[in-house]
Structures are given as C-alpha cells and as structure tokens.
Amino acid sequence: MMNQARSILKEYFGYDHFRKGQEDIIQHLLNGENVVGIMPTGGGKSICYQVPAMLFPGLTVVISPLISLMKDQVDALTEVGIPATFINSTLHHEEVQERVYDIKNGHYKLLYIAPERLEADYFMDILKEVTISFIAVDEAHCISQWGHDFRPSYAKIGYMINKLSETPLVAALTATATPKVHEDICHLLHIPWENTVKTGFSRENLSFSIIKGQDKGKFLESFLKKNKDESGIIYAATRQEVEKLYDRLSKKGYSVSKYHGGMSDLQREAEQQAFIKDDVSIMIATNAFGMGIDKSNIRYVIHYQLPKNMEGYYQEAGRAGRDGLPSKCILLYSAQDIRIQRFLIDQTINDPDKQKQDIDKLQSMINFCHTEDCLQEYILHYFGEEHTEKCGQCSNCTDERSVINVTVDAQKVLSCMIRMGERFGKTMIAQVLTGSKNKKLIDFHLDRIKTYGLMKERSAKEISDFIEFLISEQYIDVSSGSMPILKVSNRGKEVLLGKETVERKEQVVTVKVSENNALFEYLRSIRKQLAEAENVPPFVVFSDQTLRSISLTMPVTHEEFREIKGIGDHKLQKYGDIMIEHIIKFKTNQHELSIGEDSNTAELDTNREKRVKKSVENSHLLTLDLWKSGLTIKEIAKERELNVQTVENHLLRCGEEELIVDWSTFLKPEEQAMISDAIQKVGSDKLKPIKEELPDEISYFMIKVAIMLEKRKQKILH
C-alpha cells in the first residue's frame, strides 16, 4: 500500500518523495497501528493524515483547535480534487444540516471539526451512523494539562472515540511535545509509546539570536531597514504593545498588519489575508496569531517581548523559513518583560498548580535568554533530545568572546545567598553584594553579614545578570511562588566546595569616556566595515571595551597596540595596521581642523578609505593563501579567528572567481557522485531537499562545492 500512498502524494500534492518522518507515520497506520508523530513546525504533519485518508474506506475525522486552519486546509484539499469539508461555529444551521447529509451519503473523505463538538450527544449520534476508519488529532499537545495550550475538551477525545460503533485508527500529531506531554498523549489516546515517530526538533535553516541591552525600538527599525523586502512576524506580549508598534511602524511608512484578540473576527481575517497574500510584508501580533498559518516565505520572526514559555516560543519562531531557506529568529530581551508575563499569569490563572507550572515554564524561558550555550541545543534539550550538536549559527555559537573562569564570583554570590538564609530574591541579593543602603536591607540587618559589599565594585545590574546566568546554568534554584526565592542548588554546593568550576564568556564592560568620544565613534564605523567583510558581529572584531581603550590610548605602533586588553598576536596581525592608519588619520585631521587647514582632508579621506575597503574586500584572498599552504578549513578558522562557515564562504567565493580549480581536497569521488545524483533529482537551486537525500555527514558546503563543479562542467561542455 505504500506505493499507493506515494502515487497519491504525487497525483494530488505534486511531490515525488515523502519528507522525513511522513512515510514512517503512514506505514504505522497502514499496518493498522495507532501512532504519535512529533515533528517541528513546517515539518509537513498534514500530509501524514491527508494521504492515508485517501487510502482508507469511509471517513477520516480531523480534530483541530483552529477554525482558520480548517477552512484553509479544506480549501487547499478541494483545490487539488480531494473531497473535504468542515463543521464549526462559522456555519449557519442550514449549512450544517446540508453537510451532515453529504457526510452520511459518503460524499467526503475528510471532515474537520473542533474537539468541543465531540461533547455534543447529537453530533456523536451522527458519527455513529458513519464508517470512520481513521481519526487524526492535530495539535495533540493540547490534550495534556502540561502542554502550553491545554484545552479540556481535548482530554476527552479518547473517551469520545470509545463511544463510536467501531474503534478507528488514531494518529496524534504535534510540533511541541516535552517528554511529559508525550507521555500524556500516549496514555490518553491509548497509543503504545514505541509507536512514536519523532523526527527531531532541529531546524537547520533557522538561526536564533538573543539581543540584550539594546534599545528595542532602534534595533527593530534598523533591522527592518536592512530587510525591507522580506516578509516577517513581530510578536508582542500584549494587545497594547501590538497597537503601539503598529502605529509607530505605520507612521514610518512600513507595510504592516496587526492581529490580536481585541479585534473583531472580520478585522483579524482581513489583516491575516493581507499578510498571507503578500499585500503587506510585516505582521505585528500577539500569540493569538499564527497557528495553522502556512505561509512559507517568512524570513524572520522577532519576539519584541519575552514569550511565556518555550513551547509557544519555538512554535512561533518556527513559522520562519518553512520553505527551508535561511531565516532569522530574534528575541529582544528585557527584564521588564518578565514582570509583564508574571502579571499575566497572576491575572489569568486561578488554579495554584497550573500557576506554579506556568511560572516554571516562564523560568525556563528566562534561562534560555541567559544561557551562554548553543541556543538550538537548549531548545532540543528542553524537548527531551539528549544527543545533540551545537548549531554553529546562533548568536551564542558565533560569539567569539573569550571564556573566563568566574568560579570566585560564583562562590561570592552563592555564599551570600546562604548567609542571607536563602529566603530572598535576586534584587535583594544584588543589593547586599553591592553594599546598598536600602532601608529594607538595613531592617533585615543584612548589612551586618560577612558578604555585605563584597562585590561593591560592580553595579547591581551586572550582579543581577550574573545571577540570571547562574540560574540558567542550574547553580541556583528558583521557587515558583509569587515572589521568586533563590536557593543554592546541589550543583551550586559543588562550586562552594571547590569541586566544580564556573566559566562564562567575558563580559563587555562599558567604560565612560569623555575625551576622544569622537574617535571611538569613528573607529566603530571602521570596525563595522571589518565585521561585515568577515560576516561576524562587530564585537568579535573588537569588543567595545577594547575599542574604548584604543580611543583613550591612541596607539600608533604595534608595541603600543599589543598592550591593550583584547589584542592578541592574531588580531594585531589582521587589524593592527588598518587601525593605526585610521588613528593617525584621525589625529591628523583633528590637528588640521584645529588650525583651520582642512582643504586636503577630503582627498586624504577618500584615498585611505579606498585602501581600507580594499583590505576588507580581499579577506577571502588571505584565506586562499592559507588554504594553499596546506591548512584545513578548521585550522584556517583558528588561525584567522573566524568561524568555519565564514572560511567556507571565502573558499566558495574563490571558486566563483575561478581562483580554485582543484576541489579534490573537499570531495571524494564517491561523495561527488552521490551528491550529483541528488542534484539531478532535486535541482541545484534547492539545498535543503538535496541535503535530505544525502547522509548526515554530507555538509551544505560539500553540496555547494559539487554544484560549483557541475556548473563548471556544463560551462566547459558548452
């Protein structure tokens, strides 16, 4: 029957092959087995029940929480010739009766309904009169009270299925199931645990970034200017914030829609359709928007405020790049957002157990924002995946700041917590360590403990951020009450006993500079050019701290440059001459301006800017020289202080410029043959599908090399 399934896939949907996991799920169903499918957003879950529906006799019932999704999917199925319908609250009584009549007479293969409809006895009586072979439970995480979108009616699905005349096959499908939610799905729908198809939560084409300490509005506008031709979603936590962003961006001429629960159904539908049809490029919305929206060309998802949990965040972020092309997921973090989410939890949830659960989930979200490990790995571990690798492209993986030992600072914080009786929150701990004169602190006699003022050289914000880091790394536990209390975890006790060390990326310390601020701003623009050429963040070239030290000391020799913190031999070799040239230029121009002789500065600027630009543009040639000397890609990356992907891009550029002819270093003959076969099947303009055809050890770089070889071969032939 699997051959028939493939024929249906080709005939009705136009695909030659199933995507990862789809065939396995369908095979379970064809074997007469119930199945759970856990696939990331955009993984193609709907195919897993639409194809079997055409193979099984009788009716397939799809239980979905979303009215908009029902209509979109029914319209799409009807368009390709599959008889499908839905019954929900948008229909008049006469329309419902007409569809029920057609269902009883076998006119449809798929029926979409909301779970609440199964609670109506009259509707169950209708279903008992129909041959139902198969029930698909979409968004199955809603069945669990531990899920982020729990709906009580979902929990009754198993009971309702048992009321039917014959027990149908069941497929439960979701994109966001933690191990606990997975367990509930299997238990409540009577699906053996081993009948699980889990394709993994990783989305290779998505790059995740956490932005902290920046003006959100300025960052957003800067990002949108650079991506003005792309389609994207901006999520905010409240209706009020959505309206503010909508007004702000509208006034600045951006093409925007908005979507939140305070709008009428007609308004929301109109705004949604404008976005889906590309009439507008930006959707600003609360989390009410997006589930079931199948818009493939969303290039970025920005969370303007902190989401309430990881499940919701990953589902929303996963709406980017459903076509497999590289896309950005950016979260703008502010501590103020935590208070907003805590307020929403307190105001909307009365059940103490549910409130504790939501606070715990919020803490996991906060930890995500403060971890210094790979962001993709954090997400995968949250959803229960154990054997993972760093993604190499999130903001943490590409952050090349030095790792330093902060064990002593961690011991100071943890010791302070214990001396305070482990009965306070982050703010009070930070105040004690900085030696604050806060009245509440004095009233509790906390100014008398040994750790009072122990870190007075730091600001309270710096210590608060450090505490958040310790929480994210599980050295500190957080209570779930309305006022979070911090306690030293078992892992933290190991640090206090000297049995475990704590390491952290070196923090950028802001130094106040009154003089030479103009030089600092000037050098920032040079740093930006260098960073763009290397395809890295500016702070990877020089941190702000290093740049401010340069602007203060104004070094003009290599020896002076080497004395500055953050300048090693590699950076001195790469950037020393360029920076020295610009410092001399700045000093010269300042002197000329001070004596009124500025007639030749424009020409001086132009000539030197050309040299700097040329040096930046030729960065790939330096990589080529190292490759020709026999170094591997990883060795070049280490030598030049670049990430591996940048080195690969440099080499590919050399190939395009025909500076590299022999690519045998990168591809064995059997690998080239394997990739060439995949290219013939898929086409050379679709990297993701090519990758899916090949073993995991074949990288995107190897595929691009093979494509380059194919194009060169064709060029020679013609």
XYZ file of C-alpha atoms in Angstrom:
718
model
C 0.000 0.000 0.000
C 2.957 2.325 0.452
C 3.331 2.507 -3.331
C -0.290 3.683 -3.489
C 0.499 6.287 -0.833
C 3.388 7.581 -2.955
C 1.120 7.706 -6.008
C -1.415 9.807 -4.053
C 1.388 12.095 -2.858
C 2.462 12.666 -6.464
C -1.017 12.832 -8.034
C -2.691 15.180 -5.561
C 0.152 17.082 -3.896
C 2.820 17.058 -6.615
C 5.687 15.669 -4.516
C 7.960 12.817 -5.609
C 9.123 11.888 -2.124
C 7.818 11.985 1.424
C 9.660 14.222 3.840
C 11.475 12.900 6.878
C 9.083 11.060 9.204
C 5.996 11.213 6.970
C 6.464 7.768 5.440
C 7.135 6.183 8.858
C 3.920 7.611 10.308
C 1.872 6.460 7.313
C 3.459 2.997 7.476
C 2.285 2.581 11.082
C -1.255 3.441 10.002
C -1.123 1.088 7.007
C -0.032 -1.621 9.454
C -3.185 -0.954 11.480
C -1.293 0.724 14.354
C -2.079 3.937 16.223
C 0.810 6.399 16.052
C 2.217 9.604 17.575
C 4.038 11.956 15.197
C 6.270 14.649 16.723
C 7.643 16.915 14.008
C 8.808 20.547 14.043
C 6.631 23.378 12.766
C 6.751 23.231 8.978
C 7.644 19.532 9.016
C 4.594 18.524 6.954
C 2.260 16.979 9.542
C -0.928 17.424 7.464
C 0.334 15.055 4.722
C 0.540 12.340 7.412
C -3.261 12.181 7.647
C -4.373 13.549 4.281
C -2.668 10.793 2.265
C -3.971 7.888 4.437
C -7.466 9.414 4.294
C -7.484 8.703 0.557
C -6.426 5.087 1.134
C -8.820 4.130 3.927
C -12.507 3.344 3.293
C -15.098 5.687 4.759
C -14.451 8.978 6.512
C -11.363 10.442 8.190
C -12.140 12.870 11.035
C -9.523 15.546 11.721
C -9.773 17.129 15.172
C -8.270 20.614 15.102
C -8.475 23.553 17.530
C -8.374 26.174 14.791
C -11.287 27.359 12.700
C -8.999 29.304 10.332
C -6.850 26.208 9.799
C -9.931 24.118 8.963
C -11.066 26.468 6.219
C -7.568 26.881 4.738
C -6.925 23.139 4.612
C -10.367 22.306 3.212
C -9.910 24.965 0.519
C -6.471 23.557 -0.352
C -7.747 19.957 -0.495
C -10.737 20.918 -2.610
C -8.394 22.749 -4.967
C -6.431 19.537 -5.643
C -9.538 17.396 -6.015
C -9.851 15.769 -2.573
C -13.412 15.904 -1.171
C -13.210 17.533 2.266
C -15.391 19.713 4.487
C -15.574 21.204 7.965
C -18.281 21.797 10.538
C -17.756 24.608 13.025
C -19.414 27.648 14.563
C -18.969 29.811 11.449
C -21.732 27.871 9.634
C -25.479 28.521 9.732
C -27.782 25.720 10.880
C -28.913 25.002 7.307
C -25.281 24.705 6.116
C -24.519 22.254 8.912
C -27.528 20.110 8.036
C -26.571 20.084 4.369
C -23.018 18.954 5.178
C -24.256 16.284 7.600
C -26.473 14.898 4.820
C -23.481 14.743 2.438
C -21.309 13.095 5.128
C -23.903 10.367 5.691
C -24.036 9.754 1.954
C -20.265 9.326 1.658
C -19.529 12.495 -0.318
C -16.430 13.411 1.710
C -13.126 11.736 2.592
C -12.104 14.204 5.316
C -14.157 16.063 7.947
C -12.541 18.770 10.085
C -14.117 19.508 13.495
C -13.155 21.185 16.775
C -12.810 18.869 19.809
C -15.679 20.583 21.637
C -18.116 19.253 19.008
C -17.459 15.686 20.221
C -19.062 16.628 23.554
C -22.457 17.122 21.888
C -24.501 13.896 22.076
C -26.428 14.699 18.882
C -23.179 15.005 16.913
C -21.824 11.750 18.323
C -25.057 10.079 17.182
C -24.380 11.355 13.650
C -20.826 9.945 13.690
C -22.109 6.551 14.874
C -24.043 6.305 11.605
C -20.918 6.810 9.509
C -17.987 4.500 8.756
C -14.997 6.208 10.385
C -11.722 4.443 9.649
C -9.311 6.997 10.968
C -9.137 9.930 13.424
C -6.283 12.460 13.217
C -5.704 14.580 16.322
C -3.874 17.717 15.204
C -2.055 19.954 17.732
C -2.155 16.927 20.047
C -0.189 18.693 22.813
C -3.493 20.381 23.715
C -4.539 17.049 25.252
C -2.119 17.409 28.173
C -2.517 19.712 31.135
C 1.293 20.032 30.961
C 1.019 21.347 27.394
C 1.248 25.077 26.724
C -2.206 25.205 25.090
C -4.233 22.771 27.231
C -7.906 22.507 26.194
C -10.143 20.418 28.476
C -12.192 19.100 25.543
C -9.021 17.531 24.106
C -8.615 15.403 27.231
C -11.978 13.786 26.453
C -11.103 12.692 22.910
C -10.122 9.175 23.959
C -13.405 8.724 25.826
C -15.394 10.021 22.853
C -13.607 7.680 20.411
C -14.642 4.726 22.557
C -18.294 5.718 22.055
C -18.105 5.101 18.296
C -19.582 1.926 16.833
C -16.149 0.718 15.705
C -12.781 1.816 17.087
C -10.888 3.758 14.388
C -7.157 4.154 13.919
C -5.704 7.207 15.678
C -2.772 9.462 14.720
C -1.748 12.198 17.169
C 0.393 14.955 15.656
C 2.198 17.873 17.278
C 5.254 20.103 16.930
C 5.849 20.882 20.605
C 5.777 17.913 22.976
C 8.003 17.715 26.033
C 8.559 14.187 27.413
C 5.720 14.697 29.934
C 3.297 15.870 27.226
C 4.348 12.948 25.007
C 3.546 10.566 27.859
C 0.073 12.087 28.310
C -0.717 11.838 24.585
C 0.132 8.126 24.547
C -1.808 7.418 27.742
C -4.980 9.354 26.923
C -5.232 8.144 23.313
C -4.144 4.547 24.020
C -1.096 4.673 21.748
C 1.899 2.431 22.581
C 4.959 4.527 23.430
C 7.039 2.623 20.880
C 4.637 3.715 18.099
C 6.223 7.156 18.097
C 7.813 8.804 15.089
C 9.994 11.683 16.238
C 11.945 13.495 13.536
C 13.746 15.776 15.956
C 13.061 19.422 16.717
C 16.109 20.852 14.974
C 15.541 23.348 12.143
C 18.886 23.723 10.367
C 17.829 26.754 8.343
C 16.891 28.842 11.403
C 19.445 30.985 13.229
C 18.480 32.031 16.766
C 19.628 35.259 18.408
C 19.066 36.825 21.825
C 19.531 40.605 21.865
C 20.085 42.139 25.309
C 20.896 45.640 26.479
C 19.838 47.471 23.318
C 17.095 49.980 22.621
C 14.410 47.692 21.205
C 12.771 50.310 19.021
C 16.037 51.391 17.415
C 17.147 47.808 16.889
C 13.815 46.911 15.290
C 13.850 49.834 12.861
C 17.477 49.179 11.937
C 16.686 45.519 11.261
C 13.576 46.316 9.202
C 15.502 48.817 7.051
C 18.021 46.107 6.186
C 15.265 43.578 5.461
C 12.655 45.849 3.886
C 11.887 43.445 1.035
C 11.351 40.416 3.293
C 8.232 39.067 4.960
C 8.257 38.699 8.752
C 6.303 38.483 12.002
C 6.834 40.638 15.100
C 5.333 39.141 18.261
C 4.441 41.229 21.323
C 3.059 40.038 24.669
C 0.048 42.384 24.928
C -2.593 43.933 22.689
C -1.469 47.384 23.818
C 2.108 46.762 22.675
C 0.861 45.435 19.312
C -1.118 48.653 18.771
C 1.861 50.832 19.758
C 4.210 49.026 17.377
C 1.622 49.082 14.603
C 1.136 52.859 14.947
C 4.871 53.525 15.162
C 5.826 51.478 12.112
C 2.813 52.618 10.070
C 3.767 56.251 10.591
C 7.286 55.480 9.382
C 5.924 54.042 6.150
C 6.311 50.315 6.806
C 3.815 47.912 5.238
C 2.215 46.340 8.336
C -0.778 44.343 9.536
C -1.859 43.657 13.120
C -3.614 40.786 14.871
C -4.816 40.342 18.469
C -7.809 39.130 20.464
C -9.301 42.609 20.887
C -10.122 42.876 17.171
C -13.309 41.562 15.567
C -13.261 38.287 13.632
C -13.694 40.213 10.362
C -10.807 42.575 11.154
C -8.485 39.728 12.087
C -9.383 37.759 8.966
C -8.789 40.792 6.711
C -5.394 41.541 8.293
C -4.360 37.892 8.145
C -5.266 37.547 4.478
C -3.383 40.739 3.589
C -0.255 39.239 5.154
C -0.690 35.779 3.626
C -1.194 37.253 0.149
C 1.906 39.485 0.492
C -0.172 42.643 0.285
C 1.726 43.665 3.418
C 5.138 42.383 4.454
C 5.059 42.645 8.276
C 2.568 41.130 10.733
C 2.567 42.531 14.287
C 0.657 40.207 16.610
C 0.118 38.594 19.973
C 0.420 34.826 20.283
C -3.187 34.634 19.036
C -1.746 34.722 15.509
C -0.039 32.048 13.507
C -1.085 28.527 14.431
C -2.005 26.763 11.223
C -0.825 29.623 9.006
C 1.005 28.003 6.106
C 2.995 30.951 4.717
C 6.323 29.573 3.562
C 8.315 32.743 2.785
C 8.541 34.256 6.282
C 12.196 35.234 6.523
C 12.254 36.417 10.134
C 10.301 36.179 13.377
C 11.077 38.808 16.012
C 9.850 38.464 19.591
C 9.676 42.070 20.742
C 8.854 40.874 24.252
C 9.624 37.721 26.202
C 7.214 34.833 25.402
C 5.626 32.982 28.339
C 7.110 29.540 27.632
C 9.485 27.603 25.392
C 6.729 25.652 23.638
C 4.999 28.815 22.456
C 8.297 30.465 21.557
C 9.520 27.590 19.397
C 6.172 27.201 17.684
C 6.087 30.924 16.871
C 9.768 31.116 15.871
C 9.252 28.007 13.731
C 6.910 29.917 11.440
C 10.025 31.376 9.847
C 11.627 29.581 6.925
C 9.037 26.898 6.252
C 10.395 26.771 2.692
C 13.761 25.591 4.027
C 15.652 28.804 3.208
C 17.827 30.541 5.840
C 15.704 32.636 8.225
C 16.247 34.574 11.442
C 14.581 34.143 14.850
C 15.389 37.105 17.103
C 14.293 37.623 20.709
C 14.684 41.114 22.188
C 15.174 40.526 25.911
C 14.388 42.956 28.697
C 13.997 42.160 32.407
C 10.842 44.307 32.387
C 9.178 41.678 30.191
C 9.420 39.120 32.998
C 7.168 41.295 35.152
C 4.636 41.542 32.320
C 4.442 37.757 31.961
C 4.231 37.238 35.743
C 1.387 39.749 35.869
C -0.460 37.932 33.064
C -0.046 34.596 34.875
C -1.311 36.072 38.159
C -4.294 37.739 36.474
C -5.476 34.891 34.244
C -4.787 31.684 36.212
C -6.555 30.836 39.468
C -5.503 27.191 39.848
C -2.368 27.155 42.109
C -0.936 24.026 40.444
C -1.387 25.490 36.950
C 0.081 28.787 38.129
C 3.169 27.008 39.503
C 3.515 25.107 36.226
C 3.349 28.308 34.161
C 5.880 30.069 36.394
C 8.278 27.137 35.998
C 7.839 27.316 32.226
C 8.492 31.076 32.298
C 11.711 30.448 34.247
C 12.862 28.036 31.509
C 12.223 30.836 29.007
C 14.286 33.265 31.116
C 17.084 30.694 31.379
C 17.073 30.417 27.580
C 17.762 34.144 27.358
C 20.703 33.923 29.769
C 22.393 30.688 28.747
C 25.739 31.011 27.022
C 25.490 27.555 25.467
C 24.093 26.878 21.967
C 20.512 28.197 21.742
C 19.380 25.437 19.381
C 20.772 22.824 21.776
C 18.923 24.419 24.699
C 15.659 24.085 22.759
C 16.357 20.464 21.822
C 17.234 19.530 25.406
C 14.042 21.208 26.629
C 12.026 18.933 24.356
C 13.868 15.847 25.570
C 16.549 15.310 22.921
C 19.791 14.152 24.508
C 22.327 13.519 21.754
C 22.721 16.901 20.098
C 25.387 19.061 18.492
C 25.936 22.800 18.541
C 24.197 24.523 15.616
C 27.180 26.756 14.795
C 24.984 29.675 13.730
C 23.048 31.030 16.738
C 24.194 34.212 18.495
C 25.939 32.149 21.189
C 27.761 29.831 18.787
C 29.055 32.779 16.740
C 30.031 34.753 19.857
C 33.832 34.514 19.924
C 34.461 36.326 23.202
C 36.980 34.621 25.469
C 35.764 32.143 28.101
C 36.973 33.105 31.580
C 36.885 31.406 34.963
C 34.272 33.094 37.209
C 34.274 30.482 39.990
C 35.304 33.005 42.675
C 32.488 35.401 41.719
C 30.024 32.497 41.716
C 31.207 31.469 45.189
C 30.681 35.034 46.414
C 27.082 35.048 45.184
C 26.251 31.559 46.462
C 27.896 32.226 49.832
C 25.930 35.457 50.152
C 22.666 33.610 49.464
C 23.385 31.109 52.242
C 24.351 33.855 54.721
C 21.046 35.581 53.852
C 19.195 32.385 54.778
C 18.166 31.534 51.179
C 14.927 33.461 51.670
C 15.297 36.376 49.251
C 15.120 37.110 45.547
C 17.652 38.306 43.001
C 17.270 42.034 43.664
C 17.961 41.831 47.408
C 20.977 39.541 46.878
C 22.453 42.007 44.360
C 21.856 44.905 46.767
C 23.663 43.114 49.611
C 26.646 42.281 47.413
C 26.931 45.885 46.159
C 26.625 47.307 49.706
C 23.318 49.107 49.133
C 21.847 51.328 51.875
C 18.313 50.180 51.016
C 16.047 50.580 54.093
C 14.547 47.082 53.787
C 18.042 45.609 53.638
C 19.057 47.515 56.778
C 15.828 46.489 58.583
C 16.696 42.833 57.978
C 20.230 43.528 59.354
C 21.719 42.253 56.105
C 24.348 44.990 56.254
C 25.944 43.036 59.128
C 26.640 39.793 57.265
C 30.131 38.976 56.047
C 29.300 39.203 52.320
C 27.782 42.714 52.533
C 29.533 44.899 49.940
C 31.715 42.010 48.808
C 31.204 42.990 45.130
C 30.770 46.740 45.575
C 32.920 47.449 42.504
C 30.093 46.035 40.355
C 26.686 47.540 39.583
C 23.505 45.878 40.844
C 22.507 45.222 37.219
C 25.774 43.417 36.476
C 25.298 41.187 39.517
C 21.621 40.575 38.650
C 22.651 39.482 35.149
C 25.325 37.224 36.656
C 22.736 35.658 38.974
C 20.477 35.011 35.960
C 23.424 33.279 34.282
C 23.965 31.091 37.387
C 20.254 30.207 37.357
C 20.371 29.290 33.666
C 23.358 27.001 34.337
C 21.471 25.398 37.275
C 23.792 26.567 40.056
C 20.771 28.295 41.627
C 17.188 27.011 42.003
C 14.179 29.342 41.799
C 10.933 28.837 43.748
C 7.600 29.106 41.915
C 5.813 31.447 44.312
C 4.518 34.921 43.524
C 7.838 36.264 44.886
C 10.652 34.051 43.482
C 13.065 32.889 46.194
C 16.563 31.736 45.242
C 18.275 28.709 46.766
C 21.688 27.169 46.158
C 21.230 24.007 44.067
C 23.156 20.768 44.552
C 25.352 21.793 41.641
C 25.947 25.160 43.309
C 27.040 23.425 46.504
C 29.709 21.608 44.480
C 31.014 25.038 43.415
C 31.122 26.233 47.044
C 33.068 23.103 47.992
C 35.561 23.763 45.199
C 34.587 20.605 43.322
C 33.287 22.376 40.213
C 34.486 25.425 38.301
C 32.249 28.005 36.615
C 33.152 29.520 33.248
C 31.465 32.331 31.366
C 32.022 34.392 28.246
C 33.967 37.542 29.051
C 31.514 40.387 29.602
C 31.843 43.681 27.774
C 32.298 46.401 30.387
C 31.161 49.867 29.416
C 33.779 52.476 30.202
C 32.728 56.101 30.424
C 34.892 58.168 28.105
C 34.581 61.899 27.900
C 37.596 62.693 25.778
C 38.125 61.071 22.363
C 34.493 60.019 22.122
C 34.622 61.194 18.503
C 37.495 58.778 17.867
C 35.514 55.950 19.459
C 32.565 56.618 17.134
C 34.884 56.871 14.143
C 36.612 53.560 14.990
C 33.201 51.933 15.439
C 32.442 52.656 11.779
C 35.786 51.079 10.756
C 35.072 48.052 12.968
C 31.698 47.667 11.275
C 33.314 47.515 7.820
C 35.757 44.866 9.012
C 32.984 42.839 10.649
C 30.794 42.939 7.545
C 33.675 41.657 5.435
C 34.235 38.753 7.844
C 30.490 38.151 8.268
C 30.733 38.334 12.062
C 29.254 40.665 14.717
C 31.344 43.834 15.277
C 32.223 42.870 18.871
C 34.002 39.776 17.511
C 36.470 42.064 15.736
C 36.949 44.271 18.822
C 34.775 44.493 21.917
C 33.514 47.948 22.902
C 35.833 47.749 25.901
C 38.850 47.206 23.631
C 37.708 49.914 21.230
C 37.306 52.417 24.061
C 40.803 51.538 25.332
C 42.135 52.207 21.823
C 40.350 55.551 21.683
C 41.792 56.515 25.093
C 45.418 55.475 24.499
C 45.524 56.147 20.727
C 48.323 53.614 19.952
C 50.359 54.228 16.783
C 52.870 51.339 16.971
C 52.465 47.566 17.186
C 54.102 47.578 20.627
C 51.571 50.099 21.959
C 48.711 48.177 20.335
C 49.803 44.887 21.941
C 49.469 46.444 25.424
C 45.688 46.848 25.027
C 43.477 44.191 26.593
C 41.797 42.094 23.928
C 44.543 42.451 21.306
C 46.419 39.197 20.715
C 49.030 38.486 18.050
C 46.421 37.313 15.527
C 44.300 40.437 15.825
C 47.376 42.611 15.787
C 48.457 40.973 12.533
C 44.982 41.185 10.978
C 43.856 44.632 12.071
C 46.809 46.479 13.594
C 47.995 48.365 10.517
C 44.466 49.309 9.447
C 43.563 50.666 12.913
C 46.874 52.502 13.317
C 46.380 54.135 9.914
C 42.941 55.397 10.961
C 44.141 56.620 14.362
C 46.893 58.621 12.619
C 44.346 59.877 10.113
C 42.037 60.956 12.935
C 44.820 62.732 14.834
C 45.992 64.443 11.633
C 42.516 65.614 10.739
C 41.862 66.841 14.274
C 45.100 68.850 14.191
C 44.380 70.284 10.739
C 40.870 71.270 11.784
C 42.176 72.917 14.937
C 44.465 75.233 12.892
C 41.939 75.735 10.111
C 43.821 73.851 7.375
C 41.239 71.322 6.188
C 41.382 71.822 2.424
C 43.003 68.448 1.591
C 41.233 66.224 4.123
C 38.542 65.085 1.706
C 41.118 63.678 -0.717
C 43.080 62.156 2.194
C 39.913 60.520 3.499
C 38.986 59.137 0.087
C 42.377 57.550 -0.586
C 42.652 55.940 2.829
C 39.032 54.742 2.766
C 39.782 53.052 -0.564
C 42.756 51.228 0.979
C 40.702 50.094 3.975
C 37.845 48.963 1.760
C 40.283 47.050 -0.460
C 41.811 45.337 2.581
C 38.354 44.337 3.830
C 37.163 43.096 0.443
C 40.286 40.957 -0.048
C 39.790 38.982 3.157
C 38.926 35.847 1.143
C 42.328 36.050 -0.559
C 44.070 35.743 2.822
C 42.009 32.612 3.438
C 43.017 31.298 -0.009
C 46.723 31.775 0.779
C 46.380 29.771 3.988
C 44.477 27.011 2.184
C 47.185 26.817 -0.491
C 49.762 26.453 2.280
C 48.098 23.170 3.280
C 45.915 24.182 6.258
C 42.465 22.609 6.706
C 39.291 24.686 6.982
C 39.223 24.296 10.778
C 42.907 25.237 11.033
C 42.302 28.342 8.897
C 39.333 29.310 11.083
C 41.500 29.048 14.192
C 44.421 30.875 12.588
C 42.280 33.773 11.344
C 39.902 33.818 14.356
C 36.895 33.238 12.086
C 34.048 30.763 12.291
C 34.170 27.738 9.981
C 31.205 28.931 7.906
C 32.990 32.206 7.085
C 36.081 30.306 5.897
C 33.900 28.061 3.734
C 32.194 31.135 2.239
C 35.626 32.634 1.476
C 36.679 29.462 -0.377
C 33.402 29.319 -2.309
C 33.927 32.925 -3.366
C 37.416 31.975 -4.569
C 35.789 29.193 -6.586
C 33.315 31.602 -8.173
C 36.225 33.839 -9.129
C 37.947 30.703 -10.533
C 40.899 31.128 -8.160
C 40.417 27.492 -7.093
C 40.171 24.846 -9.803
C 41.024 21.614 -7.986
C 38.362 20.826 -5.363
C 39.554 17.251 -4.734
C 40.608 18.315 -1.222
C 36.959 18.701 -0.245
C 35.186 15.873 -2.106
C 35.986 12.219 -2.604
C 34.841 10.779 -5.965
C 32.116 8.668 -4.333
C 30.814 11.727 -2.431
C 30.716 13.796 -5.602
C 28.804 11.036 -7.405
C 26.329 10.739 -4.531
C 25.680 14.499 -4.422
C 25.442 14.709 -8.222
C 22.689 12.066 -8.203
C 20.761 14.074 -5.603
C 21.196 17.265 -7.633
C 19.778 15.533 -10.711
C 16.674 14.523 -8.710
C 16.052 17.802 -6.907
C 17.685 20.563 -8.926
C 20.676 22.683 -7.962
C 18.656 25.626 -6.591
C 17.161 23.750 -3.598
C 19.809 22.982 -0.973
C 17.525 21.681 1.778
C 15.851 18.942 -0.329
C 19.271 17.914 -1.672
C 20.540 17.580 1.927
C 17.550 15.393 2.825
C 18.544 12.979 0.053
C 22.041 12.524 1.482
C 23.752 11.083 4.583
C 24.230 13.409 7.577
C 27.996 13.622 7.045
C 27.481 15.436 3.739
C 27.507 19.152 4.657
C 25.949 22.104 2.847
C 29.461 23.253 1.939
C 30.164 19.938 0.184
C 26.881 20.252 -1.718
C 27.780 23.793 -2.822
C 31.194 22.561 -3.980
C 29.520 19.823 -6.007
C 27.099 22.340 -7.548
C 30.059 24.525 -8.497
C 31.740 21.540 -10.156
C 28.520 20.702 -12.046
C 28.205 24.273 -13.322
C 31.852 24.346 -14.360
C 31.430 21.042 -16.202
C 28.399 22.421 -18.067
C 30.319 25.587 -18.903
C 33.185 23.538 -20.390
C 30.757 21.351 -22.368
C 29.078 24.374 -23.905
